[in-house]
Structure formats: structure tokens, C-alpha cells
Amino acid sequence: MTAPFGTRLRQAMDTRGPLCVGIDPHAALLAAWGLGDDVAGLERFARTVVEALAGEVAVLKPQSAFFERFGSRGIAVLEQAVAEARSAGALVLMDAKRGDIGSTMAAYADAFLAPTSPLFSDAVTVSPYLGFGSLRPAFDAARASGAGVFALALTSNPEGHEVQHARGADGLTVAQSVLRHLAAENADADPLGSFGAVVGATLGSIDADLDINGPLLAPGIGAQGATPADISKLFGPAADNVLPSVSRDILKLGPSVGALREGAARFVDETRTAIG
């Protein structure tokens, strides 16, 4: 059985640096690269990002929706990107944000967390807003395959506030309840649990306990306004477990492989300096 995701992620962050780069082939970015908004452009984009960065950064994060919009041919490109990225040494975090109940959640878990699936990834993002317990099939599948799960907790989009900051009968916010559940899933894990939280880097301040003994995926670095210097200020003692996620500020440097690598290296250096 492969080492748990948390162990592999800790090693990758320590050796390659704390950085997750999104693979987000939206139409405007394809156009900026001089590519068509079609399957051929999608494949060229994905293969270029993988070629440039899979051997350099800790994590690559394909956004499933940008591939799904092209139907079965887009999914085939996604399968290829996942396989090639993992083969080149990157951990792959599938940004799918799935969330459902019962057999449907189990099917999503099979799609992304079963080693026999062509979309098998090192980890997947999920939505806990049908109740944290509804995600049990994903956690069970991840444990069985040595994969990881990142649950949405404190996202930076303004619409998330009404749900994530609502309080239950116990007085806890929904976000804090999600974080507590994740901490329980990671109990006794060493050096890092495999079950992480998504916490936006653009929040400004966080009134929550982030000590979950697991990774904290922090989108919003770069084009969305947050900087590596904000990580220590925002995450405090948990900063060492933060996995900053950058997409546009690196991807805009393509299609040059060298420029993509230089951009990623710059973010790694800035993050290491900021976290210390």
C-alpha cells in the first residue's frame, strides 16, 4: 500500500516547496496562449503545463469543470493529464468539489479515489454542505488507496459567508464544525494528516481553529489579491501546513515552458521566505 497522502504531501512540500499550481484552461487563457477554445487547444494547454511543472512543483490541481465542458473528449484529456503528471512526480489534486449522499457519493469516490479509475488522483476536493457525514465514502476510499481529501471550510467568495459562518445549536460555525471533523479524521497522523481544509488566502482574518493536523489548501494567491507574505499573518502557527494555490499568475506566463517554471520557482522562493 502506498504511503498516506499526508506523508507524501509533507515530503513534496519540504523538497519541492509549498506550491500548488492549478491547471485551469478557461477560454480566455486558451486565447491568451494563442490556442483555440476546443479539444486541441485544451490538450496542448494541459500537456504544456504538465511538461513544464510536473517535475518541479509539489502539486498540480486540474479544475475538472474546464475539461468536462468539452464532454467525453475533454475527460480523455483530463485522464491523460492526470496520468502524465503523476508519472512525472507531481501529486495531483483533482479540483472537483463533489458532494452528495449515499451511493452517489460513493460513485464520485470511485471516480477520483479508486486506483482502478482512469481519473485516480492523489487527492480530491469535496463539498461538505450536505453534512460532513455524507462524505464518509470519500474518506473511506481515500484511506484504502492512500489518497487525500480536501473539504471546503472557509472559502473567500462572499456568497460562502451565509453558510460557512452560520452557527449550529452547539454555537460552532459551520466552518469550525468542518474543521473539527477534519481534525478527528487526522488524529494521530504523523507527520501530516491526509484530510485537509480549503481556506481562502484572501479572507483578511480567520476566526477559527486551524489546528487540524492536516494540510490547508489556500487559493487566492496572485491574481485574486493575496501574496505569499499574507500566509504567516493569516494562518499563524498553522502556516507550515499551508499549501498555497496559484493559477492565473503562473499560467499567464505560458505557453513558454521556461517562463512557467521560472514563475513557479519565484512563488516557491517567496513562500518559503514568508513562512520562514
C-alpha positions as YAML, in Angstrom:
chain: A
units: angstrom
residues:
- id: 1
  name: MET
  ca: [0.00, 0.00, 0.00]
- id: 2
  name: THR
  ca: [1.30, 3.43, -0.89]
- id: 3
  name: ALA
  ca: [2.26, 5.87, 1.87]
- id: 4
  name: PRO
  ca: [-0.65, 8.03, 3.05]
- id: 5
  name: PHE
  ca: [-1.24, 11.21, 1.09]
- id: 6
  name: GLY
  ca: [-0.32, 13.40, 4.07]
- id: 7
  name: THR
  ca: [3.09, 11.77, 4.32]
- id: 8
  name: ARG
  ca: [3.73, 12.15, 0.60]
- id: 9
  name: LEU
  ca: [2.48, 15.76, 0.60]
- id: 10
  name: ARG
  ca: [4.72, 16.71, 3.54]
- id: 11
  name: GLN
  ca: [7.72, 15.26, 1.72]
- id: 12
  name: ALA
  ca: [6.81, 17.00, -1.55]
- id: 13
  name: MET
  ca: [6.31, 20.37, 0.16]
- id: 14
  name: ASP
  ca: [9.60, 20.05, 2.04]
- id: 15
  name: THR
  ca: [11.61, 19.07, -1.04]
- id: 16
  name: ARG
  ca: [9.91, 20.89, -3.92]
- id: 17
  name: GLY
  ca: [8.45, 23.75, -1.92]
- id: 18
  name: PRO
  ca: [4.92, 24.64, -0.76]
- id: 19
  name: LEU
  ca: [3.10, 25.32, -4.01]
- id: 20
  name: CYS
  ca: [0.04, 24.00, -5.80]
- id: 21
  name: VAL
  ca: [-0.44, 25.19, -9.38]
- id: 22
  name: GLY
  ca: [-3.87, 25.00, -10.95]
- id: 23
  name: ILE
  ca: [-4.45, 23.65, -14.45]
- id: 24
  name: ASP
  ca: [-7.33, 25.94, -15.39]
- id: 25
  name: PRO
  ca: [-7.81, 26.02, -19.17]
- id: 26
  name: HIS
  ca: [-10.63, 28.55, -19.35]
- id: 27
  name: ALA
  ca: [-11.45, 30.14, -22.69]
- id: 28
  name: ALA
  ca: [-9.69, 33.47, -22.06]
- id: 29
  name: LEU
  ca: [-6.47, 31.76, -21.06]
- id: 30
  name: LEU
  ca: [-6.53, 29.46, -24.08]
- id: 31
  name: ALA
  ca: [-6.91, 32.55, -26.25]
- id: 32
  name: ALA
  ca: [-4.05, 34.31, -24.48]
- id: 33
  name: TRP
  ca: [-1.85, 31.33, -25.31]
- id: 34
  name: GLY
  ca: [-2.89, 31.55, -28.95]
- id: 35
  name: LEU
  ca: [-4.89, 28.33, -28.70]
- id: 36
  name: GLY
  ca: [-8.38, 27.54, -29.87]
- id: 37
  name: ASP
  ca: [-11.23, 27.05, -27.43]
- id: 38
  name: ASP
  ca: [-11.52, 23.43, -28.48]
- id: 39
  name: VAL
  ca: [-10.21, 19.99, -27.55]
- id: 40
  name: ALA
  ca: [-6.96, 20.50, -29.48]
- id: 41
  name: GLY
  ca: [-6.28, 23.72, -27.57]
- id: 42
  name: LEU
  ca: [-7.24, 22.05, -24.30]
- id: 43
  name: GLU
  ca: [-4.81, 19.19, -24.89]
- id: 44
  name: ARG
  ca: [-1.96, 21.48, -25.91]
- id: 45
  name: PHE
  ca: [-2.51, 23.64, -22.83]
- id: 46
  name: ALA
  ca: [-2.68, 20.74, -20.37]
- id: 47
  name: ARG
  ca: [0.32, 18.94, -21.83]
- id: 48
  name: THR
  ca: [2.41, 22.12, -21.74]
- id: 49
  name: VAL
  ca: [1.61, 22.79, -18.08]
- id: 50
  name: VAL
  ca: [2.39, 19.19, -17.18]
- id: 51
  name: GLU
  ca: [5.63, 19.24, -19.16]
- id: 52
  name: ALA
  ca: [6.71, 22.48, -17.51]
- id: 53
  name: LEU
  ca: [5.71, 21.86, -13.92]
- id: 54
  name: ALA
  ca: [5.04, 18.21, -13.06]
- id: 55
  name: GLY
  ca: [8.70, 17.62, -12.33]
- id: 56
  name: GLU
  ca: [9.10, 20.92, -10.47]
- id: 57
  name: VAL
  ca: [6.20, 21.65, -8.09]
- id: 58
  name: ALA
  ca: [4.67, 19.68, -5.25]
- id: 59
  name: VAL
  ca: [1.08, 19.62, -6.51]
- id: 60
  name: LEU
  ca: [-0.81, 20.17, -9.74]
- id: 61
  name: LYS
  ca: [-4.54, 20.86, -9.45]
- id: 62
  name: PRO
  ca: [-6.64, 20.31, -12.58]
- id: 63
  name: GLN
  ca: [-10.00, 22.08, -12.43]
- id: 64
  name: SER
  ca: [-12.31, 19.34, -13.66]
- id: 65
  name: ALA
  ca: [-15.01, 21.69, -14.94]
- id: 66
  name: PHE
  ca: [-12.77, 23.18, -17.63]
- id: 67
  name: PHE
  ca: [-12.26, 19.71, -19.05]
- id: 68
  name: GLU
  ca: [-15.81, 18.47, -18.56]
- id: 69
  name: ARG
  ca: [-17.21, 21.29, -20.69]
- id: 70
  name: PHE
  ca: [-15.78, 19.52, -23.75]
- id: 71
  name: GLY
  ca: [-17.59, 16.27, -22.96]
- id: 72
  name: SER
  ca: [-16.00, 12.85, -23.30]
- id: 73
  name: ARG
  ca: [-13.06, 14.15, -25.34]
- id: 74
  name: GLY
  ca: [-12.28, 16.69, -22.64]
- id: 75
  name: ILE
  ca: [-12.42, 14.00, -19.97]
- id: 76
  name: ALA
  ca: [-9.98, 11.95, -22.05]
- id: 77
  name: VAL
  ca: [-7.56, 14.91, -21.98]
- id: 78
  name: LEU
  ca: [-8.02, 15.15, -18.22]
- id: 79
  name: GLU
  ca: [-7.26, 11.44, -17.79]
- id: 80
  name: GLN
  ca: [-4.09, 11.88, -19.83]
- id: 81
  name: ALA
  ca: [-3.01, 14.96, -17.84]
- id: 82
  name: VAL
  ca: [-3.53, 13.18, -14.51]
- id: 83
  name: ALA
  ca: [-1.54, 10.12, -15.60]
- id: 84
  name: GLU
  ca: [1.32, 12.14, -17.07]
- id: 85
  name: ALA
  ca: [1.56, 14.50, -14.10]
- id: 86
  name: ARG
  ca: [1.69, 11.65, -11.59]
- id: 87
  name: SER
  ca: [4.20, 9.76, -13.71]
- id: 88
  name: ALA
  ca: [6.46, 12.84, -13.73]
- id: 89
  name: GLY
  ca: [6.41, 13.05, -9.94]
- id: 90
  name: ALA
  ca: [3.76, 15.64, -9.09]
- id: 91
  name: LEU
  ca: [0.94, 14.95, -6.70]
- id: 92
  name: VAL
  ca: [-2.38, 15.53, -8.43]
- id: 93
  name: LEU
  ca: [-5.24, 17.21, -6.57]
- id: 94
  name: MET
  ca: [-8.44, 16.94, -8.57]
- id: 95
  name: ASP
  ca: [-10.45, 20.11, -8.07]
- id: 96
  name: ALA
  ca: [-13.92, 18.61, -8.46]
- id: 97
  name: LYS
  ca: [-15.73, 19.92, -5.34]
- id: 98
  name: ARG
  ca: [-18.09, 16.95, -5.35]
- id: 99
  name: GLY
  ca: [-20.66, 16.45, -2.61]
- id: 100
  name: ASP
  ca: [-23.64, 14.12, -2.47]
- id: 101
  name: ILE
  ca: [-25.15, 11.32, -0.42]
- id: 102
  name: GLY
  ca: [-25.10, 7.55, -0.29]
- id: 103
  name: SER
  ca: [-24.32, 5.58, -3.42]
- id: 104
  name: THR
  ca: [-23.83, 8.76, -5.46]
- id: 105
  name: MET
  ca: [-21.06, 9.97, -3.17]
- id: 106
  name: ALA
  ca: [-19.57, 6.50, -3.30]
- id: 107
  name: ALA
  ca: [-19.55, 6.69, -7.10]
- id: 108
  name: TYR
  ca: [-17.74, 10.02, -7.00]
- id: 109
  name: ALA
  ca: [-15.23, 8.44, -4.62]
- id: 110
  name: ASP
  ca: [-14.75, 5.56, -7.08]
- id: 111
  name: ALA
  ca: [-14.18, 8.03, -9.91]
- id: 112
  name: PHE
  ca: [-11.41, 10.00, -8.24]
- id: 113
  name: LEU
  ca: [-10.04, 7.88, -5.40]
- id: 114
  name: ALA
  ca: [-10.13, 4.27, -6.65]
- id: 115
  name: PRO
  ca: [-6.77, 3.15, -8.10]
- id: 116
  name: THR
  ca: [-8.57, 1.34, -10.92]
- id: 117
  name: SER
  ca: [-10.16, 4.57, -12.20]
- id: 118
  name: PRO
  ca: [-8.54, 6.42, -15.13]
- id: 119
  name: LEU
  ca: [-9.16, 9.63, -13.13]
- id: 120
  name: PHE
  ca: [-7.46, 8.32, -9.96]
- id: 121
  name: SER
  ca: [-5.81, 11.27, -8.24]
- id: 122
  name: ASP
  ca: [-3.70, 11.72, -5.15]
- id: 123
  name: ALA
  ca: [-6.48, 13.82, -3.61]
- id: 124
  name: VAL
  ca: [-9.80, 15.44, -4.44]
- id: 125
  name: THR
  ca: [-11.74, 18.49, -3.26]
- id: 126
  name: VAL
  ca: [-15.21, 17.90, -1.81]
- id: 127
  name: SER
  ca: [-18.11, 19.97, -0.52]
- id: 128
  name: PRO
  ca: [-19.38, 19.10, 2.99]
- id: 129
  name: TYR
  ca: [-22.59, 21.10, 2.81]
- id: 130
  name: LEU
  ca: [-24.90, 18.09, 2.69]
- id: 131
  name: GLY
  ca: [-23.48, 17.29, 6.11]
- id: 132
  name: PHE
  ca: [-19.95, 16.13, 6.85]
- id: 133
  name: GLY
  ca: [-21.12, 12.57, 7.35]
- id: 134
  name: SER
  ca: [-22.28, 12.42, 3.74]
- id: 135
  name: LEU
  ca: [-18.61, 12.46, 2.73]
- id: 136
  name: ARG
  ca: [-17.84, 9.18, 4.50]
- id: 137
  name: PRO
  ca: [-17.48, 7.20, 1.23]
- id: 138
  name: ALA
  ca: [-14.75, 9.60, 0.09]
- id: 139
  name: PHE
  ca: [-12.83, 9.33, 3.34]
- id: 140
  name: ASP
  ca: [-13.11, 5.56, 3.36]
- id: 141
  name: ALA
  ca: [-11.95, 5.30, -0.26]
- id: 142
  name: ALA
  ca: [-9.05, 7.68, 0.40]
- id: 143
  name: ARG
  ca: [-7.87, 5.68, 3.40]
- id: 144
  name: ALA
  ca: [-7.99, 2.47, 1.38]
- id: 145
  name: SER
  ca: [-5.94, 3.88, -1.51]
- id: 146
  name: GLY
  ca: [-3.57, 6.19, 0.37]
- id: 147
  name: ALA
  ca: [-5.19, 9.27, -1.15]
- id: 148
  name: GLY
  ca: [-6.36, 12.53, 0.40]
- id: 149
  name: VAL
  ca: [-9.46, 14.68, 0.64]
- id: 150
  name: PHE
  ca: [-9.78, 18.47, 0.93]
- id: 151
  name: ALA
  ca: [-13.12, 19.73, 2.28]
- id: 152
  name: LEU
  ca: [-14.33, 23.26, 1.71]
- id: 153
  name: ALA
  ca: [-14.26, 25.12, 5.02]
- id: 154
  name: LEU
  ca: [-13.67, 28.87, 4.74]
- id: 155
  name: THR
  ca: [-13.83, 29.96, 1.13]
- id: 156
  name: SER
  ca: [-13.10, 33.51, 0.04]
- id: 157
  name: ASN
  ca: [-16.16, 34.04, -2.18]
- id: 158
  name: PRO
  ca: [-18.64, 36.40, -0.48]
- id: 159
  name: GLU
  ca: [-21.57, 34.04, -1.06]
- id: 160
  name: GLY
  ca: [-19.96, 31.46, 1.20]
- id: 161
  name: HIS
  ca: [-20.35, 33.56, 4.34]
- id: 162
  name: GLU
  ca: [-24.06, 32.88, 4.85]
- id: 163
  name: VAL
  ca: [-23.43, 29.13, 5.07]
- id: 164
  name: GLN
  ca: [-19.93, 28.85, 6.50]
- id: 165
  name: HIS
  ca: [-20.45, 31.40, 9.28]
- id: 166
  name: ALA
  ca: [-23.90, 30.18, 10.30]
- id: 167
  name: ARG
  ca: [-23.95, 28.73, 13.82]
- id: 168
  name: GLY
  ca: [-25.41, 25.44, 14.94]
- id: 169
  name: ALA
  ca: [-27.09, 24.55, 18.22]
- id: 170
  name: ASP
  ca: [-23.64, 23.94, 19.76]
- id: 171
  name: GLY
  ca: [-22.62, 27.52, 18.99]
- id: 172
  name: LEU
  ca: [-19.99, 26.49, 16.45]
- id: 173
  name: THR
  ca: [-19.92, 27.98, 13.00]
- id: 174
  name: VAL
  ca: [-20.43, 25.51, 10.17]
- id: 175
  name: ALA
  ca: [-16.84, 26.13, 9.09]
- id: 176
  name: GLN
  ca: [-15.48, 25.36, 12.55]
- id: 177
  name: SER
  ca: [-17.56, 22.20, 12.67]
- id: 178
  name: VAL
  ca: [-16.00, 21.08, 9.37]
- id: 179
  name: LEU
  ca: [-12.52, 21.84, 10.75]
- id: 180
  name: ARG
  ca: [-13.22, 19.82, 13.90]
- id: 181
  name: HIS
  ca: [-14.38, 16.86, 11.86]
- id: 182
  name: LEU
  ca: [-11.19, 17.04, 9.80]
- id: 183
  name: ALA
  ca: [-9.06, 17.18, 12.94]
- id: 184
  name: ALA
  ca: [-10.77, 13.99, 14.13]
- id: 185
  name: GLU
  ca: [-10.05, 12.28, 10.80]
- id: 186
  name: ASN
  ca: [-6.38, 13.25, 11.16]
- id: 187
  name: ALA
  ca: [-5.99, 12.17, 14.79]
- id: 188
  name: ASP
  ca: [-2.59, 10.59, 15.47]
- id: 189
  name: ALA
  ca: [-1.37, 11.05, 11.87]
- id: 190
  name: ASP
  ca: [2.34, 11.78, 11.54]
- id: 191
  name: PRO
  ca: [3.93, 13.85, 10.05]
- id: 192
  name: LEU
  ca: [0.73, 15.23, 8.47]
- id: 193
  name: GLY
  ca: [-2.83, 14.02, 8.11]
- id: 194
  name: SER
  ca: [-4.27, 13.24, 4.70]
- id: 195
  name: PHE
  ca: [-7.50, 15.19, 5.15]
- id: 196
  name: GLY
  ca: [-7.28, 18.90, 4.56]
- id: 197
  name: ALA
  ca: [-9.38, 22.04, 4.51]
- id: 198
  name: VAL
  ca: [-9.81, 24.67, 1.83]
- id: 199
  name: VAL
  ca: [-9.26, 28.09, 3.44]
- id: 200
  name: GLY
  ca: [-9.12, 31.18, 1.24]
- id: 201
  name: ALA
  ca: [-5.94, 33.24, 1.41]
- id: 202
  name: THR
  ca: [-7.87, 36.46, 0.71]
- id: 203
  name: LEU
  ca: [-10.05, 36.37, 3.84]
- id: 204
  name: GLY
  ca: [-8.05, 39.00, 5.70]
- id: 205
  name: SER
  ca: [-8.67, 37.39, 9.09]
- id: 206
  name: ILE
  ca: [-9.77, 33.98, 10.31]
- id: 207
  name: ASP
  ca: [-11.77, 33.41, 13.48]
- id: 208
  name: ALA
  ca: [-11.38, 29.65, 13.56]
- id: 209
  name: ASP
  ca: [-9.10, 26.96, 14.93]
- id: 210
  name: LEU
  ca: [-6.98, 25.73, 12.02]
- id: 211
  name: ASP
  ca: [-5.11, 23.12, 14.03]
- id: 212
  name: ILE
  ca: [-6.41, 20.09, 12.14]
- id: 213
  name: ASN
  ca: [-3.09, 18.21, 11.82]
- id: 214
  name: GLY
  ca: [-3.68, 18.29, 8.09]
- id: 215
  name: PRO
  ca: [-2.95, 20.45, 5.06]
- id: 216
  name: LEU
  ca: [-4.66, 23.77, 4.41]
- id: 217
  name: LEU
  ca: [-5.19, 24.46, 0.71]
- id: 218
  name: ALA
  ca: [-5.09, 28.24, 0.31]
- id: 219
  name: PRO
  ca: [-6.41, 29.50, -3.04]
- id: 220
  name: GLY
  ca: [-6.29, 33.19, -3.83]
- id: 221
  name: ILE
  ca: [-2.54, 33.80, -4.07]
- id: 222
  name: GLY
  ca: [-1.62, 36.01, -7.01]
- id: 223
  name: ALA
  ca: [-4.34, 37.33, -9.31]
- id: 224
  name: GLN
  ca: [-7.02, 37.23, -6.60]
- id: 225
  name: GLY
  ca: [-5.02, 39.60, -4.41]
- id: 226
  name: ALA
  ca: [-3.26, 37.60, -1.70]
- id: 227
  name: THR
  ca: [0.53, 37.35, -1.56]
- id: 228
  name: PRO
  ca: [2.91, 34.81, -0.01]
- id: 229
  name: ALA
  ca: [3.61, 37.38, 2.71]
- id: 230
  name: ASP
  ca: [-0.03, 37.14, 3.80]
- id: 231
  name: ILE
  ca: [0.28, 33.45, 4.68]
- id: 232
  name: SER
  ca: [2.05, 33.83, 8.03]
- id: 233
  name: LYS
  ca: [-0.19, 36.73, 9.05]
- id: 234
  name: LEU
  ca: [-3.40, 34.90, 8.16]
- id: 235
  name: PHE
  ca: [-2.61, 31.33, 9.19]
- id: 236
  name: GLY
  ca: [-0.31, 31.96, 12.15]
- id: 237
  name: PRO
  ca: [1.01, 28.74, 13.76]
- id: 238
  name: ALA
  ca: [-0.65, 26.66, 11.01]
- id: 239
  name: ALA
  ca: [1.35, 28.38, 8.24]
- id: 240
  name: ASP
  ca: [3.78, 25.47, 7.89]
- id: 241
  name: ASN
  ca: [0.90, 23.24, 6.76]
- id: 242
  name: VAL
  ca: [-0.43, 25.71, 4.19]
- id: 243
  name: LEU
  ca: [-0.37, 24.69, 0.55]
- id: 244
  name: PRO
  ca: [-0.72, 27.95, -1.42]
- id: 245
  name: SER
  ca: [-2.61, 27.57, -4.67]
- id: 246
  name: VAL
  ca: [-1.72, 29.77, -7.63]
- id: 247
  name: SER
  ca: [-3.24, 29.59, -11.08]
- id: 248
  name: ARG
  ca: [-3.52, 32.68, -13.27]
- id: 249
  name: ASP
  ca: [-0.33, 34.43, -12.12]
- id: 250
  name: ILE
  ca: [1.72, 31.45, -13.26]
- id: 251
  name: LEU
  ca: [-0.39, 30.21, -16.18]
- id: 252
  name: LYS
  ca: [-0.40, 33.64, -17.82]
- id: 253
  name: LEU
  ca: [3.35, 33.17, -18.40]
- id: 254
  name: GLY
  ca: [2.73, 30.34, -20.87]
- id: 255
  name: PRO
  ca: [3.00, 28.84, -23.33]
- id: 256
  name: SER
  ca: [6.73, 29.18, -22.66]
- id: 257
  name: VAL
  ca: [7.85, 26.16, -20.61]
- id: 258
  name: GLY
  ca: [10.79, 28.11, -19.25]
- id: 259
  name: ALA
  ca: [8.65, 31.06, -18.18]
- id: 260
  name: LEU
  ca: [6.16, 28.76, -16.44]
- id: 261
  name: ARG
  ca: [9.00, 27.14, -14.50]
- id: 262
  name: GLU
  ca: [10.53, 30.49, -13.57]
- id: 263
  name: GLY
  ca: [7.17, 31.79, -12.36]
- id: 264
  name: ALA
  ca: [6.58, 28.74, -10.19]
- id: 265
  name: ALA
  ca: [10.11, 28.91, -8.75]
- id: 266
  name: ARG
  ca: [9.56, 32.56, -7.85]
- id: 267
  name: PHE
  ca: [6.38, 31.78, -5.92]
- id: 268
  name: VAL
  ca: [8.12, 28.91, -4.10]
- id: 269
  name: ASP
  ca: [11.01, 31.17, -3.06]
- id: 270
  name: GLU
  ca: [8.67, 33.93, -1.91]
- id: 271
  name: THR
  ca: [6.54, 31.50, 0.07]
- id: 272
  name: ARG
  ca: [9.50, 29.85, 1.75]
- id: 273
  name: THR
  ca: [10.85, 33.27, 2.73]
- id: 274
  name: ALA
  ca: [7.47, 34.40, 4.04]
- id: 275
  name: ILE
  ca: [6.83, 31.26, 6.10]
- id: 276
  name: GLY
  ca: [10.41, 31.00, 7.25]
...
